[in-house]
Amino acid sequence: MPVKPRKRSLRRDEAVESDALKENLPLSYEHLRAEDALYRHKIWRDIDAREKINAPFRYSTEEDNGVQKFINIVLQSIQDSLITVFSNIDDRFTTPMTKAEVAKAVAGDTVEVPIYNEMGELTGTKRMLNEVNLDSFYKFRIKEEVVFDRESSRLFWRILGIAPVKNVVTSMGVNLGETELFWIYYPDLRPILVNYEAYNGKNYGARMSWEQLFESRMFYGRIVKSTIDNPFDLYIKSFKGIQENTLMQLYEGDNIKEQVFNFEQNLWSY
């Protein structure tokens, strides 16, 4: 994995005792019975870390447990064999990947590098992996399910998976567009994220963990696909009539969000 080796501080690098806070476990989810699910839909969102509300995804400081940028946390977890990674051939977590396959997906195709001798003459070529700039990973796709549980009369949002998204260009110069590099099952990632702090420059008391950030939904993701009125399982960008109109695609995503909101509100009478 293209992650820096972790260097632990040899002295306590803080004024407070926080060791106990770094051994947390995520809270168990409430049990949702299929019989009580009055409303269920899957929704896919794209999180763009360049947006101000998503700034924690680009927080780049280094702590004892490594660089705190979200993509670094994910890759470090893969490097340490803490989570299973699944191929992007589908988003149902069907095909596990090896570390080598993940490294190739992150770095892209190998490139030919010329070799010169001391006289400046070309003597041959060798194939090498691209140098990886982790700042180029600023988009993440999440797959989640929204469920209205009639037993508790609550609407639940449960994240199922997370995938880094990158614009892929082959060694031949063919632009494949934005695609998921791999998928991670989010419940597998929760025990790791609960021990990483998310950046919040306006909280002067204590920072929340990454797991709390996701569960509190303190991020913005543009809806790119849903199972609502979508019998052909298409992404919004593939809908007839709006393929070239990115503004209408954004409106369509907002329309899906409005449908979910209105369903919950229409269940109540005042």
PDB file of C-alpha atoms in Angstrom:
ATOM      1  CA  MET A   1       0.000   0.000   0.000  1.00  0.00           C
ATOM      2  CA  PRO A   2       1.266   3.520  -0.783  1.00  0.00           C
ATOM      3  CA  VAL A   3       1.213   4.642   2.864  1.00  0.00           C
ATOM      4  CA  LYS A   4       4.055   6.036   4.940  1.00  0.00           C
ATOM      5  CA  PRO A   5       5.479   3.893   7.761  1.00  0.00           C
ATOM      6  CA  ARG A   6       4.006   4.912  11.091  1.00  0.00           C
ATOM      7  CA  LYS A   7       6.354   6.582  13.588  1.00  0.00           C
ATOM      8  CA  ARG A   8       5.158   6.482  17.167  1.00  0.00           C
ATOM      9  CA  SER A   9       5.974   9.286  19.554  1.00  0.00           C
ATOM     10  CA  LEU A  10       8.481   8.291  22.221  1.00  0.00           C
ATOM     11  CA  ARG A  11       6.973  10.778  24.658  1.00  0.00           C
ATOM     12  CA  ARG A  12       3.363  11.707  25.404  1.00  0.00           C
ATOM     13  CA  ASP A  13       2.520  14.264  22.731  1.00  0.00           C
ATOM     14  CA  GLU A  14      -0.515  15.711  24.514  1.00  0.00           C
ATOM     15  CA  ALA A  15      -1.382  17.260  27.841  1.00  0.00           C
ATOM     16  CA  VAL A  16      -4.309  14.970  28.682  1.00  0.00           C
ATOM     17  CA  GLU A  17      -4.741  11.257  29.323  1.00  0.00           C
ATOM     18  CA  SER A  18      -6.479   9.850  26.249  1.00  0.00           C
ATOM     19  CA  ASP A  19      -5.290   6.245  26.075  1.00  0.00           C
ATOM     20  CA  ALA A  20      -8.691   4.887  27.155  1.00  0.00           C
ATOM     21  CA  LEU A  21     -10.389   6.877  24.389  1.00  0.00           C
ATOM     22  CA  LYS A  22      -8.285   5.096  21.788  1.00  0.00           C
ATOM     23  CA  GLU A  23      -9.620   1.651  22.657  1.00  0.00           C
ATOM     24  CA  ASN A  24     -13.273   2.244  21.873  1.00  0.00           C
ATOM     25  CA  LEU A  25     -15.765  -0.161  20.360  1.00  0.00           C
ATOM     26  CA  PRO A  26     -18.651   1.002  18.153  1.00  0.00           C
ATOM     27  CA  LEU A  27     -22.151   0.866  19.580  1.00  0.00           C
ATOM     28  CA  SER A  28     -24.219  -2.042  18.348  1.00  0.00           C
ATOM     29  CA  TYR A  29     -26.896  -1.232  15.807  1.00  0.00           C
ATOM     30  CA  GLU A  30     -30.537  -1.520  16.745  1.00  0.00           C
ATOM     31  CA  HIS A  31     -32.074  -4.700  15.414  1.00  0.00           C
ATOM     32  CA  LEU A  32     -34.382  -4.054  12.457  1.00  0.00           C
ATOM     33  CA  ARG A  33     -36.814  -6.812  11.522  1.00  0.00           C
ATOM     34  CA  ALA A  34     -37.782  -7.209   7.887  1.00  0.00           C
ATOM     35  CA  GLU A  35     -41.431  -7.517   8.985  1.00  0.00           C
ATOM     36  CA  ASP A  36     -41.274  -4.022  10.531  1.00  0.00           C
ATOM     37  CA  ALA A  37     -39.603  -2.370   7.533  1.00  0.00           C
ATOM     38  CA  LEU A  38     -42.473  -0.340   6.128  1.00  0.00           C
ATOM     39  CA  TYR A  39     -40.174   1.379   3.632  1.00  0.00           C
ATOM     40  CA  ARG A  40     -36.799   0.236   2.256  1.00  0.00           C
ATOM     41  CA  HIS A  41     -34.616   1.627  -0.491  1.00  0.00           C
ATOM     42  CA  LYS A  42     -30.935   1.570  -1.371  1.00  0.00           C
ATOM     43  CA  ILE A  43     -29.213   4.832  -2.226  1.00  0.00           C
ATOM     44  CA  TRP A  44     -25.736   5.560  -3.587  1.00  0.00           C
ATOM     45  CA  ARG A  45     -24.009   8.890  -2.849  1.00  0.00           C
ATOM     46  CA  ASP A  46     -20.766  10.522  -3.969  1.00  0.00           C
ATOM     47  CA  ILE A  47     -18.839  12.394  -1.276  1.00  0.00           C
ATOM     48  CA  ASP A  48     -16.527  15.071  -2.698  1.00  0.00           C
ATOM     49  CA  ALA A  49     -13.830  16.010  -0.179  1.00  0.00           C
ATOM     50  CA  ARG A  50     -13.239  19.327  -1.974  1.00  0.00           C
ATOM     51  CA  GLU A  51     -16.511  20.640  -0.566  1.00  0.00           C
ATOM     52  CA  LYS A  52     -16.190  22.610   2.652  1.00  0.00           C
ATOM     53  CA  ILE A  53     -18.547  20.420   4.684  1.00  0.00           C
ATOM     54  CA  ASN A  54     -16.402  17.385   3.775  1.00  0.00           C
ATOM     55  CA  ALA A  55     -13.105  18.983   4.848  1.00  0.00           C
ATOM     56  CA  PRO A  56     -12.407  16.260   7.485  1.00  0.00           C
ATOM     57  CA  PHE A  57     -11.800  13.812   4.622  1.00  0.00           C
ATOM     58  CA  ARG A  58      -8.672  15.809   3.680  1.00  0.00           C
ATOM     59  CA  TYR A  59      -7.263  16.336   7.178  1.00  0.00           C
ATOM     60  CA  SER A  60      -3.595  15.374   6.743  1.00  0.00           C
ATOM     61  CA  THR A  61      -1.941  15.537  10.152  1.00  0.00           C
ATOM     62  CA  GLU A  62       0.059  12.570  11.438  1.00  0.00           C
ATOM     63  CA  GLU A  63      -0.572  10.837  14.759  1.00  0.00           C
ATOM     64  CA  ASP A  64       0.797   7.694  16.379  1.00  0.00           C
ATOM     65  CA  ASN A  65      -1.684   5.568  14.436  1.00  0.00           C
ATOM     66  CA  GLY A  66      -0.680   7.113  11.117  1.00  0.00           C
ATOM     67  CA  VAL A  67      -1.802   9.908   8.799  1.00  0.00           C
ATOM     68  CA  GLN A  68      -5.349  10.956   9.600  1.00  0.00           C
ATOM     69  CA  LYS A  69      -6.538  11.533   6.029  1.00  0.00           C
ATOM     70  CA  PHE A  70      -9.460   9.208   5.316  1.00  0.00           C
ATOM     71  CA  ILE A  71      -7.860   7.452   2.330  1.00  0.00           C
ATOM     72  CA  ASN A  72      -4.742   6.826   4.441  1.00  0.00           C
ATOM     73  CA  ILE A  73      -6.861   5.281   7.213  1.00  0.00           C
ATOM     74  CA  VAL A  74      -8.480   2.953   4.680  1.00  0.00           C
ATOM     75  CA  LEU A  75      -5.188   1.926   3.033  1.00  0.00           C
ATOM     76  CA  GLN A  76      -3.441   1.478   6.389  1.00  0.00           C
ATOM     77  CA  SER A  77      -6.260  -0.821   7.508  1.00  0.00           C
ATOM     78  CA  ILE A  78      -5.807  -2.868   4.343  1.00  0.00           C
ATOM     79  CA  GLN A  79      -2.032  -2.949   4.849  1.00  0.00           C
ATOM     80  CA  ASP A  80      -2.514  -4.244   8.399  1.00  0.00           C
ATOM     81  CA  SER A  81      -4.973  -6.939   7.184  1.00  0.00           C
ATOM     82  CA  LEU A  82      -7.731  -5.564   9.414  1.00  0.00           C
ATOM     83  CA  ILE A  83     -10.434  -5.549   6.753  1.00  0.00           C
ATOM     84  CA  THR A  84     -11.415  -7.511   3.673  1.00  0.00           C
ATOM     85  CA  VAL A  85     -11.492  -5.634   0.377  1.00  0.00           C
ATOM     86  CA  PHE A  86     -13.938  -6.527  -2.381  1.00  0.00           C
ATOM     87  CA  SER A  87     -13.641  -6.098  -6.122  1.00  0.00           C
ATOM     88  CA  ASN A  88     -15.512  -3.388  -8.005  1.00  0.00           C
ATOM     89  CA  ILE A  89     -17.053  -5.915 -10.412  1.00  0.00           C
ATOM     90  CA  ASP A  90     -20.184  -5.357  -8.328  1.00  0.00           C
ATOM     91  CA  ASP A  91     -21.162  -3.577  -5.126  1.00  0.00           C
ATOM     92  CA  ARG A  92     -22.538  -6.640  -3.317  1.00  0.00           C
ATOM     93  CA  PHE A  93     -19.195  -7.666  -1.751  1.00  0.00           C
ATOM     94  CA  THR A  94     -18.898 -10.925  -3.683  1.00  0.00           C
ATOM     95  CA  THR A  95     -15.224 -11.101  -4.723  1.00  0.00           C
ATOM     96  CA  PRO A  96     -12.408 -10.538  -2.192  1.00  0.00           C
ATOM     97  CA  MET A  97      -9.169  -8.923  -3.392  1.00  0.00           C
ATOM     98  CA  THR A  98      -5.565  -9.499  -2.346  1.00  0.00           C
ATOM     99  CA  LYS A  99      -3.277  -6.691  -1.182  1.00  0.00           C
ATOM    100  CA  ALA A 100      -1.403  -6.895  -4.488  1.00  0.00           C
ATOM    101  CA  GLU A 101      -4.637  -6.449  -6.435  1.00  0.00           C
ATOM    102  CA  VAL A 102      -5.597  -3.478  -4.270  1.00  0.00           C
ATOM    103  CA  ALA A 103      -2.144  -1.912  -4.733  1.00  0.00           C
ATOM    104  CA  LYS A 104      -2.485  -2.299  -8.508  1.00  0.00           C
ATOM    105  CA  ALA A 105      -5.974  -0.765  -8.454  1.00  0.00           C
ATOM    106  CA  VAL A 106      -4.693   2.222  -6.461  1.00  0.00           C
ATOM    107  CA  ALA A 107      -1.521   2.799  -8.511  1.00  0.00           C
ATOM    108  CA  GLY A 108      -3.031   2.021 -11.911  1.00  0.00           C
ATOM    109  CA  ASP A 109      -1.297   0.331 -14.835  1.00  0.00           C
ATOM    110  CA  THR A 110       2.474   0.119 -14.924  1.00  0.00           C
ATOM    111  CA  VAL A 111       4.349   2.524 -17.193  1.00  0.00           C
ATOM    112  CA  GLU A 112       7.495   2.046 -19.256  1.00  0.00           C
ATOM    113  CA  VAL A 113      10.448   4.038 -17.949  1.00  0.00           C
ATOM    114  CA  PRO A 114      13.509   4.518 -20.222  1.00  0.00           C
ATOM    115  CA  ILE A 115      16.930   3.466 -18.904  1.00  0.00           C
ATOM    116  CA  TYR A 116      20.024   5.448 -19.896  1.00  0.00           C
ATOM    117  CA  ASN A 117      23.692   4.676 -19.352  1.00  0.00           C
ATOM    118  CA  GLU A 118      26.315   7.106 -18.074  1.00  0.00           C
ATOM    119  CA  MET A 119      26.794   8.411 -21.626  1.00  0.00           C
ATOM    120  CA  GLY A 120      23.126   9.384 -21.871  1.00  0.00           C
ATOM    121  CA  GLU A 121      22.386   6.618 -24.353  1.00  0.00           C
ATOM    122  CA  LEU A 122      19.111   4.700 -24.214  1.00  0.00           C
ATOM    123  CA  THR A 123      19.857   1.138 -23.191  1.00  0.00           C
ATOM    124  CA  GLY A 124      16.370  -0.194 -22.570  1.00  0.00           C
ATOM    125  CA  THR A 125      13.169   0.250 -20.618  1.00  0.00           C
ATOM    126  CA  LYS A 126      11.607  -1.168 -17.508  1.00  0.00           C
ATOM    127  CA  ARG A 127       8.034  -1.208 -16.280  1.00  0.00           C
ATOM    128  CA  MET A 128       7.288   0.526 -12.992  1.00  0.00           C
ATOM    129  CA  LEU A 129       4.214   1.382 -10.974  1.00  0.00           C
ATOM    130  CA  ASN A 130       2.960   4.946 -11.122  1.00  0.00           C
ATOM    131  CA  GLU A 131       3.872   7.187  -8.226  1.00  0.00           C
ATOM    132  CA  VAL A 132       0.692   7.566  -6.168  1.00  0.00           C
ATOM    133  CA  ASN A 133      -0.436  10.949  -4.917  1.00  0.00           C
ATOM    134  CA  LEU A 134      -3.068  10.274  -2.259  1.00  0.00           C
ATOM    135  CA  ASP A 135      -4.360  13.847  -2.621  1.00  0.00           C
ATOM    136  CA  SER A 136      -5.919  12.678  -5.892  1.00  0.00           C
ATOM    137  CA  PHE A 137      -8.341  10.475  -3.923  1.00  0.00           C
ATOM    138  CA  TYR A 138     -10.949  13.036  -2.971  1.00  0.00           C
ATOM    139  CA  LYS A 139     -14.144  11.235  -3.970  1.00  0.00           C
ATOM    140  CA  PHE A 140     -15.811   8.367  -2.132  1.00  0.00           C
ATOM    141  CA  ARG A 141     -18.983   6.487  -3.015  1.00  0.00           C
ATOM    142  CA  ILE A 142     -21.167   5.138  -0.244  1.00  0.00           C
ATOM    143  CA  LYS A 143     -23.935   2.603  -0.597  1.00  0.00           C
ATOM    144  CA  GLU A 144     -26.604   2.789   2.076  1.00  0.00           C
ATOM    145  CA  GLU A 145     -30.101   1.615   2.841  1.00  0.00           C
ATOM    146  CA  VAL A 146     -32.876   3.799   4.197  1.00  0.00           C
ATOM    147  CA  VAL A 147     -35.423   1.919   6.307  1.00  0.00           C
ATOM    148  CA  PHE A 148     -38.555   3.152   8.060  1.00  0.00           C
ATOM    149  CA  ASP A 149     -39.105   0.906  11.073  1.00  0.00           C
ATOM    150  CA  ARG A 150     -42.749   0.958  12.102  1.00  0.00           C
ATOM    151  CA  GLU A 151     -42.017  -0.590  15.507  1.00  0.00           C
ATOM    152  CA  SER A 152     -39.981   2.437  16.605  1.00  0.00           C
ATOM    153  CA  SER A 153     -41.582   4.855  14.086  1.00  0.00           C
ATOM    154  CA  ARG A 154     -38.134   5.964  12.988  1.00  0.00           C
ATOM    155  CA  LEU A 155     -36.296   6.386   9.727  1.00  0.00           C
ATOM    156  CA  PHE A 156     -32.885   4.671   9.790  1.00  0.00           C
ATOM    157  CA  TRP A 157     -29.957   5.285   7.452  1.00  0.00           C
ATOM    158  CA  ARG A 158     -27.524   2.381   7.413  1.00  0.00           C
ATOM    159  CA  ILE A 159     -24.297   2.633   5.414  1.00  0.00           C
ATOM    160  CA  LEU A 160     -23.442  -0.696   3.760  1.00  0.00           C
ATOM    161  CA  GLY A 161     -20.264   0.011   1.823  1.00  0.00           C
ATOM    162  CA  ILE A 162     -17.636   2.611   0.970  1.00  0.00           C
ATOM    163  CA  ALA A 163     -15.532   2.815  -2.189  1.00  0.00           C
ATOM    164  CA  PRO A 164     -12.789   5.263  -3.249  1.00  0.00           C
ATOM    165  CA  VAL A 165     -13.624   6.749  -6.640  1.00  0.00           C
ATOM    166  CA  LYS A 166     -10.998   7.906  -9.118  1.00  0.00           C
ATOM    167  CA  ASN A 167     -10.820   8.998 -12.732  1.00  0.00           C
ATOM    168  CA  VAL A 168      -9.015   6.064 -14.370  1.00  0.00           C
ATOM    169  CA  VAL A 169      -6.754   6.518 -17.423  1.00  0.00           C
ATOM    170  CA  THR A 170      -5.089   3.441 -18.901  1.00  0.00           C
ATOM    171  CA  SER A 171      -1.426   3.290 -19.970  1.00  0.00           C
ATOM    172  CA  MET A 172      -2.662   3.671 -23.563  1.00  0.00           C
ATOM    173  CA  GLY A 173      -4.258   7.008 -22.675  1.00  0.00           C
ATOM    174  CA  VAL A 174      -7.852   5.752 -22.702  1.00  0.00           C
ATOM    175  CA  ASN A 175      -9.995   7.642 -20.190  1.00  0.00           C
ATOM    176  CA  LEU A 176     -12.333   5.162 -18.492  1.00  0.00           C
ATOM    177  CA  GLY A 177     -14.037   7.892 -16.474  1.00  0.00           C
ATOM    178  CA  GLU A 178     -14.756   7.812 -12.756  1.00  0.00           C
ATOM    179  CA  THR A 179     -15.004   4.341 -11.288  1.00  0.00           C
ATOM    180  CA  GLU A 180     -14.844   2.641  -7.892  1.00  0.00           C
ATOM    181  CA  LEU A 181     -11.419   1.141  -7.191  1.00  0.00           C
ATOM    182  CA  PHE A 182     -12.708  -1.377  -4.638  1.00  0.00           C
ATOM    183  CA  TRP A 183     -15.466  -1.766  -2.054  1.00  0.00           C
ATOM    184  CA  ILE A 184     -15.205  -2.086   1.724  1.00  0.00           C
ATOM    185  CA  TYR A 185     -18.062  -3.413   3.837  1.00  0.00           C
ATOM    186  CA  TYR A 186     -18.758  -0.522   6.206  1.00  0.00           C
ATOM    187  CA  PRO A 187     -19.663  -2.609   9.326  1.00  0.00           C
ATOM    188  CA  ASP A 188     -16.184  -4.188   9.011  1.00  0.00           C
ATOM    189  CA  LEU A 189     -14.660  -0.701   9.024  1.00  0.00           C
ATOM    190  CA  ARG A 190     -16.579   0.662  12.031  1.00  0.00           C
ATOM    191  CA  PRO A 191     -14.327  -0.875  14.750  1.00  0.00           C
ATOM    192  CA  ILE A 192     -11.356   0.832  13.064  1.00  0.00           C
ATOM    193  CA  LEU A 193     -12.966   4.217  12.433  1.00  0.00           C
ATOM    194  CA  VAL A 194     -14.113   4.495  16.059  1.00  0.00           C
ATOM    195  CA  ASN A 195     -10.450   4.861  17.092  1.00  0.00           C
ATOM    196  CA  TYR A 196      -9.564   7.603  14.605  1.00  0.00           C
ATOM    197  CA  GLU A 197     -10.475  11.202  15.350  1.00  0.00           C
ATOM    198  CA  ALA A 198     -12.176  13.277  12.668  1.00  0.00           C
ATOM    199  CA  TYR A 199     -11.078  16.881  12.324  1.00  0.00           C
ATOM    200  CA  ASN A 200     -13.376  19.558  13.718  1.00  0.00           C
ATOM    201  CA  GLY A 201     -11.661  22.915  14.155  1.00  0.00           C
ATOM    202  CA  LYS A 202     -14.681  24.388  15.963  1.00  0.00           C
ATOM    203  CA  ASN A 203     -14.870  21.815  18.751  1.00  0.00           C
ATOM    204  CA  TYR A 204     -12.718  22.995  21.650  1.00  0.00           C
ATOM    205  CA  GLY A 205     -13.608  20.144  24.017  1.00  0.00           C
ATOM    206  CA  ALA A 206     -13.306  16.784  22.291  1.00  0.00           C
ATOM    207  CA  ARG A 207     -13.268  15.584  18.719  1.00  0.00           C
ATOM    208  CA  MET A 208     -15.654  12.990  17.408  1.00  0.00           C
ATOM    209  CA  SER A 209     -14.440   9.764  15.877  1.00  0.00           C
ATOM    210  CA  TRP A 210     -14.797   8.920  12.219  1.00  0.00           C
ATOM    211  CA  GLU A 211     -17.450   6.387  13.136  1.00  0.00           C
ATOM    212  CA  GLN A 212     -19.451   9.113  14.897  1.00  0.00           C
ATOM    213  CA  LEU A 213     -19.078  11.383  11.883  1.00  0.00           C
ATOM    214  CA  PHE A 214     -20.636   8.782   9.598  1.00  0.00           C
ATOM    215  CA  GLU A 215     -23.361   7.730  12.033  1.00  0.00           C
ATOM    216  CA  SER A 216     -24.251  11.383  12.757  1.00  0.00           C
ATOM    217  CA  ARG A 217     -24.241  11.982   8.990  1.00  0.00           C
ATOM    218  CA  MET A 218     -22.004  15.025   9.276  1.00  0.00           C
ATOM    219  CA  PHE A 219     -21.058  14.900   5.607  1.00  0.00           C
ATOM    220  CA  TYR A 220     -22.660  15.770   2.299  1.00  0.00           C
ATOM    221  CA  GLY A 221     -23.048  13.233  -0.478  1.00  0.00           C
ATOM    222  CA  ARG A 222     -24.704  13.851  -3.827  1.00  0.00           C
ATOM    223  CA  ILE A 223     -27.174  11.093  -4.712  1.00  0.00           C
ATOM    224  CA  VAL A 224     -26.053   9.329  -7.898  1.00  0.00           C
ATOM    225  CA  LYS A 225     -28.313   6.271  -7.872  1.00  0.00           C
ATOM    226  CA  SER A 226     -31.238   4.753  -6.011  1.00  0.00           C
ATOM    227  CA  THR A 227     -33.718   1.903  -6.226  1.00  0.00           C
ATOM    228  CA  ILE A 228     -36.652   4.353  -6.206  1.00  0.00           C
ATOM    229  CA  ASP A 229     -38.490   4.206  -9.565  1.00  0.00           C
ATOM    230  CA  ASN A 230     -35.401   2.666 -11.157  1.00  0.00           C
ATOM    231  CA  PRO A 231     -36.346  -0.731 -12.633  1.00  0.00           C
ATOM    232  CA  PHE A 232     -33.337  -0.792 -14.982  1.00  0.00           C
ATOM    233  CA  ASP A 233     -30.780  -0.171 -12.186  1.00  0.00           C
ATOM    234  CA  LEU A 234     -29.329   2.925 -13.857  1.00  0.00           C
ATOM    235  CA  TYR A 235     -27.193   5.685 -12.432  1.00  0.00           C
ATOM    236  CA  ILE A 236     -28.816   9.111 -12.627  1.00  0.00           C
ATOM    237  CA  LYS A 237     -26.229  10.227 -15.192  1.00  0.00           C
ATOM    238  CA  SER A 238     -27.595   7.527 -17.529  1.00  0.00           C
ATOM    239  CA  PHE A 239     -31.228   8.659 -17.330  1.00  0.00           C
ATOM    240  CA  LYS A 240     -32.673   9.461 -20.738  1.00  0.00           C
ATOM    241  CA  GLY A 241     -32.731  13.166 -21.487  1.00  0.00           C
ATOM    242  CA  ILE A 242     -30.251  14.314 -18.811  1.00  0.00           C
ATOM    243  CA  GLN A 243     -27.050  12.468 -19.755  1.00  0.00           C
ATOM    244  CA  GLU A 244     -25.290  15.703 -20.694  1.00  0.00           C
ATOM    245  CA  ASN A 245     -27.028  18.000 -18.219  1.00  0.00           C
ATOM    246  CA  THR A 246     -25.183  17.802 -14.896  1.00  0.00           C
ATOM    247  CA  LEU A 247     -27.481  20.380 -13.299  1.00  0.00           C
ATOM    248  CA  MET A 248     -30.563  18.262 -14.029  1.00  0.00           C
ATOM    249  CA  GLN A 249     -28.735  15.234 -12.622  1.00  0.00           C
ATOM    250  CA  LEU A 250     -28.189  17.189  -9.401  1.00  0.00           C
ATOM    251  CA  TYR A 251     -31.887  18.137  -9.310  1.00  0.00           C
ATOM    252  CA  GLU A 252     -32.869  14.502  -9.835  1.00  0.00           C
ATOM    253  CA  GLY A 253     -30.731  13.490  -6.846  1.00  0.00           C
ATOM    254  CA  ASP A 254     -32.415  16.194  -4.741  1.00  0.00           C
ATOM    255  CA  ASN A 255     -35.792  14.897  -5.926  1.00  0.00           C
ATOM    256  CA  ILE A 256     -34.953  11.433  -4.572  1.00  0.00           C
ATOM    257  CA  LYS A 257     -33.954  12.974  -1.233  1.00  0.00           C
ATOM    258  CA  GLU A 258     -37.246  14.879  -1.189  1.00  0.00           C
ATOM    259  CA  GLN A 259     -39.228  11.703  -1.833  1.00  0.00           C
ATOM    260  CA  VAL A 260     -37.663  10.000   1.198  1.00  0.00           C
ATOM    261  CA  PHE A 261     -38.307  13.066   3.363  1.00  0.00           C
ATOM    262  CA  ASN A 262     -41.935  13.357   2.235  1.00  0.00           C
ATOM    263  CA  PHE A 263     -42.619   9.668   2.869  1.00  0.00           C
ATOM    264  CA  GLU A 264     -41.654  10.028   6.524  1.00  0.00           C
ATOM    265  CA  GLN A 265     -43.500  13.321   6.969  1.00  0.00           C
ATOM    266  CA  ASN A 266     -46.700  12.049   5.349  1.00  0.00           C
ATOM    267  CA  LEU A 267     -46.929   9.261   7.931  1.00  0.00           C
ATOM    268  CA  TRP A 268     -47.643  11.796  10.662  1.00  0.00           C
ATOM    269  CA  SER A 269     -50.767  13.797  11.273  1.00  0.00           C
ATOM    270  CA  TYR A 270     -50.832  17.024  13.241  1.00  0.00           C
TER     271      TYR A 270
END
